[in-house]
């Protein structure tokens, strides 16, 4: 299995631009998680989907962030407009079921730099 | 709501020495407990997990952890550390059912290994 696939691996953009991060789940997994990791704030859960339905989006910072699952195997995280404080490593993870029960498989991450 | 405390931010050990990383949790019921490892530039990877049964859990890469309900702890151990174990280690507690569905990560412990 290829594991969780994220693209791009690195993104550098200017403040105000739209950024779209992409994630492909492991085949057969039905839960999807987006995390953000920074030195200052550590690892933060942004949003959690189960069977394509958002279960917990309490970690989404503000309206500039949006996440979708157009199908069972793919997700996007969009930031519009981007700001320098959005610079971080964004991880996508997938699992076979409930967030609190099943192992989460993490992708390699997207390093976002907003200048 | 559940919470996880990893009291040690940084730990340095010599190669070949034993290792113990501390993890304390707060949760009203029997928790699901996990240890993940993050090598530099990579996503998190599961080392081991505890759901029920034997309180001493064996994981990958020679790691083990012991669940102690009386101390609300789930410490990670390794008898002899290798240089390749240098990484960041995250303890996590999971909840499900009426308690909600959530995985809460600790703030991590960064391990350095002296040659």
Coordinates of C-alpha atoms in Angstrom, one line a residue:
Chain A
X1 CA 0.0 0.0 0.0
X2 CA 1.3 3.5 -0.8
X3 CA 0.3 5.0 2.5
X4 CA -1.3 8.4 2.9
X5 CA -0.3 10.7 0.0
X6 CA 0.0 14.4 0.4
X7 CA 0.7 17.1 -2.2
X8 CA 2.5 19.3 -2.6
X9 CA 5.3 18.5 -0.1
X10 CA 6.5 22.1 0.0
X11 CA 4.5 25.3 -0.8
X12 CA 5.8 28.8 -0.7
X13 CA 3.3 31.5 -1.3
X14 CA 2.7 35.2 -0.7
X15 CA 0.3 36.6 1.8
X16 CA -3.2 36.9 0.4
X17 CA -2.9 34.0 -2.0
X18 CA -5.1 30.9 -2.0
X19 CA -3.4 27.7 -0.9
X20 CA -4.8 24.2 -1.5
X21 CA -3.4 21.2 0.2
X22 CA -4.3 17.7 -1.0
X23 CA -4.5 14.3 0.6
X24 CA -5.3 10.8 -0.6
X25 CA -6.4 8.3 2.1
X26 CA -5.2 4.7 2.4
X27 CA -7.6 2.5 0.5
X28 CA -10.3 1.1 2.8
X29 CA -9.9 3.8 5.4
X30 CA -13.0 5.8 6.3
X31 CA -11.7 8.5 8.6
X32 CA -9.6 11.5 7.7
X33 CA -7.8 14.0 9.9
X34 CA -6.0 17.3 9.1
X35 CA -3.4 18.4 11.6
X36 CA -1.1 21.5 11.8
X37 CA 2.2 21.4 13.5
X38 CA 4.3 24.4 14.6
X39 CA 7.1 24.9 17.1
X40 CA 5.0 27.3 19.1
X41 CA 1.7 25.4 19.2
X42 CA 2.8 21.8 18.6
X43 CA 0.4 19.4 16.9
X44 CA -3.2 20.6 16.5
X45 CA -6.1 18.8 15.1
X46 CA -7.9 21.0 12.6
X47 CA -10.7 18.8 11.4
X48 CA -11.8 15.1 11.5
X49 CA -14.1 13.4 8.9
X50 CA -15.7 10.1 9.2
X51 CA -17.4 8.5 6.2
X52 CA -17.0 11.9 4.4
X53 CA -18.9 13.8 7.1
X54 CA -17.1 16.4 9.3
X55 CA -17.3 15.2 12.9
X56 CA -15.1 17.7 14.6
X57 CA -14.1 21.0 13.1
X58 CA -13.5 22.9 16.3
X59 CA -9.8 23.2 15.5
X60 CA -10.3 25.1 12.3
X61 CA -8.8 28.5 13.0
X62 CA -11.2 30.7 11.2
X63 CA -13.3 31.2 8.1
X64 CA -10.2 31.4 6.0
X65 CA -9.8 27.7 6.4
X66 CA -12.0 25.1 4.7
X67 CA -11.8 21.4 4.2
X68 CA -13.7 19.1 1.9
X69 CA -14.0 15.4 1.0
X70 CA -15.3 15.3 -2.5
X71 CA -15.1 11.5 -2.4
X72 CA -14.2 8.7 0.0
X73 CA -10.5 8.7 -0.8
X74 CA -9.6 12.3 -1.3
X75 CA -9.6 15.5 0.7
X76 CA -8.5 19.1 0.3
X77 CA -7.6 21.8 2.8
X78 CA -7.9 25.3 1.5
X79 CA -6.6 28.5 3.0
X80 CA -8.0 31.7 1.5
X81 CA -6.5 34.3 1.9
X82 CA -3.3 32.9 3.4
X83 CA -1.4 34.8 6.1
X84 CA 2.2 34.5 7.4
X85 CA 0.9 33.0 10.7
X86 CA -0.4 30.0 8.6
X87 CA 3.2 28.9 8.0
X88 CA 3.4 25.4 9.4
X89 CA 3.6 21.7 8.5
X90 CA 0.2 20.3 7.6
X91 CA -0.4 16.6 8.1
X92 CA -3.1 14.5 6.8
X93 CA -3.9 11.1 8.5
X94 CA -6.4 8.4 7.8
X95 CA -7.7 5.5 9.8
X96 CA -10.1 2.6 9.7
X97 CA -12.6 4.2 12.0
X98 CA -13.2 6.1 15.2
X99 CA -10.6 8.8 16.1
X100 CA -10.2 7.6 19.6
X101 CA -9.9 3.9 18.9
X102 CA -8.0 3.2 15.7
X103 CA -4.4 3.8 14.7
X104 CA -3.9 6.9 12.6
X105 CA -1.6 6.7 9.6
X106 CA 0.1 9.9 8.8
X107 CA 1.2 11.3 5.5
X108 CA 4.7 12.9 5.1
X109 CA 3.2 16.4 5.5
X110 CA 3.1 19.7 3.5
X111 CA 5.5 22.4 4.6
X112 CA 3.7 25.7 4.0
X113 CA 5.6 29.0 4.0
X114 CA 3.6 32.2 3.6
X115 CA 5.7 35.3 3.1
Chain B
X1 CA -12.7 15.7 28.6
X2 CA -9.5 13.7 28.4
X3 CA -6.0 15.2 28.7
X4 CA -2.4 14.0 28.4
X5 CA 0.7 15.3 30.1
X6 CA 4.3 14.6 29.0
X7 CA 6.3 16.3 31.7
X8 CA 9.7 16.0 29.9
X9 CA 10.2 18.3 26.9
X10 CA 13.7 17.2 26.1
X11 CA 15.6 14.1 27.2
X12 CA 19.2 13.1 26.3
X13 CA 20.5 9.6 26.8
X14 CA 23.7 7.8 25.8
X15 CA 23.5 5.1 23.2
X16 CA 23.1 1.8 24.8
X17 CA 21.5 3.3 27.9
X18 CA 17.9 2.5 29.0
X19 CA 15.1 4.9 28.3
X20 CA 11.8 5.8 30.0
X21 CA 9.5 8.5 28.7
X22 CA 6.7 9.6 31.0
X23 CA 3.1 10.0 30.1
X24 CA 0.2 10.8 32.4
X25 CA -3.4 10.9 31.3
X26 CA -6.7 12.1 32.6
X27 CA -9.9 10.2 31.5
X28 CA -13.0 9.0 33.4
X29 CA -13.2 5.6 31.9
X30 CA -10.7 3.0 30.6
X31 CA -8.7 4.8 28.0
X32 CA -7.3 3.8 24.7
X33 CA -3.6 4.7 24.9
X34 CA -1.1 5.2 22.2
X35 CA 2.6 6.1 21.7
X36 CA 3.6 7.6 18.3
X37 CA 7.1 8.6 17.1
X38 CA 8.0 11.3 14.7
X39 CA 11.4 11.3 13.0
X40 CA 12.7 14.6 11.6
X41 CA 10.9 15.6 8.5
X42 CA 8.3 12.8 8.7
X43 CA 4.8 12.2 9.9
X44 CA 3.9 10.4 13.1
X45 CA 4.1 6.6 13.2
X46 CA 2.5 4.3 15.8
X47 CA 4.9 2.6 18.2
X48 CA 2.3 0.7 20.3
X49 CA -1.2 0.9 21.7
X50 CA -3.2 -0.3 24.7
X51 CA -6.9 -1.1 24.7
X52 CA -7.4 -3.8 27.3
X53 CA -5.9 -7.0 28.7
X54 CA -2.2 -7.3 29.5
X55 CA -1.0 -4.0 30.9
X56 CA 2.5 -4.4 29.5
X57 CA 2.4 -3.8 25.7
X58 CA 5.1 -4.6 23.2
X59 CA 5.6 -2.4 20.2
X60 CA 7.8 -1.9 17.2
X61 CA 11.6 -1.1 17.3
X62 CA 12.0 -2.8 20.7
X63 CA 9.8 -0.4 22.7
X64 CA 7.3 -1.4 25.4
X65 CA 4.9 0.5 27.6
X66 CA 3.1 -0.3 30.8
X67 CA -0.4 0.9 31.7
X68 CA -0.8 1.7 35.4
X69 CA -4.3 2.6 36.2
X70 CA -3.6 3.5 39.8
X71 CA -1.0 6.1 38.6
X72 CA -2.9 7.2 35.4
X73 CA 0.3 6.5 33.6
X74 CA 1.5 4.9 30.4
X75 CA 5.3 5.2 30.3
X76 CA 7.3 4.2 27.3
X77 CA 10.5 2.2 27.8
X78 CA 13.4 0.7 25.9
X79 CA 16.2 -1.3 27.5
X80 CA 19.0 -0.1 25.1
X81 CA 18.7 3.0 23.0
X82 CA 20.1 3.2 19.5
X83 CA 21.2 6.4 17.8
X84 CA 18.3 6.0 15.3
X85 CA 15.8 6.4 18.2
X86 CA 16.5 10.1 18.2
X87 CA 13.1 11.6 17.4
X88 CA 10.1 13.2 19.0
X89 CA 7.7 10.9 20.9
X90 CA 4.0 11.6 21.5
X91 CA 1.7 10.0 23.9
X92 CA -2.0 10.1 23.1
X93 CA -5.3 9.1 24.8
X94 CA -8.4 8.2 22.9
X95 CA -12.1 8.4 23.9
X96 CA -15.1 6.9 22.2
X97 CA -18.8 6.2 22.8
X98 CA -20.7 8.5 25.1
X99 CA -17.5 10.3 26.0
X100 CA -17.2 11.5 22.4
X101 CA -14.8 10.4 19.7
X102 CA -11.5 12.1 20.0
X103 CA -7.7 11.4 20.2
X104 CA -5.8 13.8 22.3
X105 CA -2.0 14.1 21.9
X106 CA 0.5 15.2 24.5
X107 CA 3.0 18.0 23.7
X108 CA 5.8 15.5 22.9
X109 CA 9.2 14.6 24.3
X110 CA 12.2 15.2 22.1
X111 CA 14.8 12.5 22.5
X112 CA 18.5 13.1 21.8
X113 CA 21.0 10.2 21.8
X114 CA 24.7 10.8 22.7
X115 CA 27.2 8.6 20.8

